[in-house]
């Protein structure tokens, strides 16, 4: 009797399935990260506007939030391409 070894084709198919779902999860989190980064930037900018009695820092906060969202997108893409 020969020992029972798993079929390599089954293992490759299982890896591709889990890899697909892993990538799907990583990229779907971008749908939450972009708005969250934007809102956090806006809130920080608005708080600084109140504290410093200015009217334009919320725009800077929004821009920083957008930049943070893109940085996270680039990190995610680079992590998946390795």
Short mmCIF file of C-alpha atoms in Angstrom, two decimals:
data_model
loop_
_atom_site.label_atom_id
_atom_site.label_comp_id
_atom_site.label_asym_id
_atom_site.label_seq_id
_atom_site.Cartn_x
_atom_site.Cartn_y
_atom_site.Cartn_z
CA UNK A 1 0.00 0.00 0.00
CA UNK A 2 1.29 3.45 -0.86
CA UNK A 3 1.05 6.29 1.65
CA UNK A 4 -1.73 8.80 1.10
CA UNK A 5 -0.28 12.10 -0.07
CA UNK A 6 -2.40 15.11 -0.97
CA UNK A 7 -2.73 15.80 -4.67
CA UNK A 8 -0.49 18.78 -5.66
CA UNK A 9 -3.14 20.05 -8.08
CA UNK A 10 -5.68 20.22 -5.23
CA UNK A 11 -3.19 22.17 -3.11
CA UNK A 12 -2.55 24.68 -5.93
CA UNK A 13 -6.28 25.19 -6.46
CA UNK A 14 -6.79 25.73 -2.72
CA UNK A 15 -3.91 28.25 -2.59
CA UNK A 16 -5.36 30.19 -5.52
CA UNK A 17 -8.77 30.31 -3.84
CA UNK A 18 -7.37 31.54 -0.55
CA UNK A 19 -5.06 33.95 -2.38
CA UNK A 20 -8.04 35.40 -4.27
CA UNK A 21 -10.03 35.91 -1.06
CA UNK A 22 -7.02 37.38 0.70
CA UNK A 23 -6.48 39.90 -2.09
CA UNK A 24 -10.20 40.63 -2.19
CA UNK A 25 -10.16 41.40 1.53
CA UNK A 26 -7.10 43.61 1.28
CA UNK A 27 -8.46 45.65 -1.62
CA UNK A 28 -11.98 45.90 -0.24
CA UNK A 29 -10.58 47.49 2.91
CA UNK A 30 -9.58 50.41 0.68
CA UNK A 31 -13.29 51.26 0.45
CA UNK A 32 -13.13 52.04 4.17
CA UNK A 33 -9.60 53.43 4.43
CA UNK A 34 -10.02 56.25 1.90
CA UNK A 35 -13.12 57.79 3.48
CA UNK A 36 -11.78 57.22 7.00
CA UNK A 37 -8.49 58.95 6.19
CA UNK A 38 -10.34 61.84 4.60
CA UNK A 39 -12.71 62.27 7.55
CA UNK A 40 -9.89 62.06 10.10
CA UNK A 41 -7.91 64.67 8.16
CA UNK A 42 -10.96 66.91 7.98
CA UNK A 43 -11.67 66.55 11.70
CA UNK A 44 -8.08 67.29 12.69
CA UNK A 45 -8.05 70.31 10.38
CA UNK A 46 -11.37 71.56 11.74
CA UNK A 47 -10.12 71.16 15.31
CA UNK A 48 -6.99 73.11 14.46
CA UNK A 49 -9.16 75.78 12.82
CA UNK A 50 -11.14 76.17 16.03
CA UNK A 51 -8.09 76.16 18.24
CA UNK A 52 -6.06 78.60 16.11
CA UNK A 53 -9.05 80.72 14.97
CA UNK A 54 -8.37 80.15 11.27
CA UNK A 55 -10.65 79.15 8.41
CA UNK A 56 -8.43 77.19 6.02
CA UNK A 57 -6.69 74.41 7.97
CA UNK A 58 -9.54 71.97 7.35
CA UNK A 59 -8.55 72.04 3.66
CA UNK A 60 -4.98 71.14 4.57
CA UNK A 61 -6.33 68.33 6.75
CA UNK A 62 -8.41 67.00 3.86
CA UNK A 63 -5.36 67.02 1.58
CA UNK A 64 -3.27 65.22 4.20
CA UNK A 65 -6.07 62.65 4.62
CA UNK A 66 -6.21 62.04 0.87
CA UNK A 67 -2.42 61.63 0.78
CA UNK A 68 -2.60 59.15 3.67
CA UNK A 69 -5.21 57.12 1.78
CA UNK A 70 -3.01 56.96 -1.30
CA UNK A 71 0.03 55.99 0.76
CA UNK A 72 -1.94 53.08 2.21
CA UNK A 73 -3.08 52.08 -1.28
CA UNK A 74 0.51 52.06 -2.53
CA UNK A 75 1.63 50.01 0.49
CA UNK A 76 -1.10 47.46 -0.14
CA UNK A 77 -0.25 47.12 -3.83
CA UNK A 78 3.47 46.80 -3.15
CA UNK A 79 2.84 44.17 -0.48
CA UNK A 80 0.79 42.09 -2.94
CA UNK A 81 3.29 42.33 -5.80
CA UNK A 82 6.20 40.86 -3.81
#
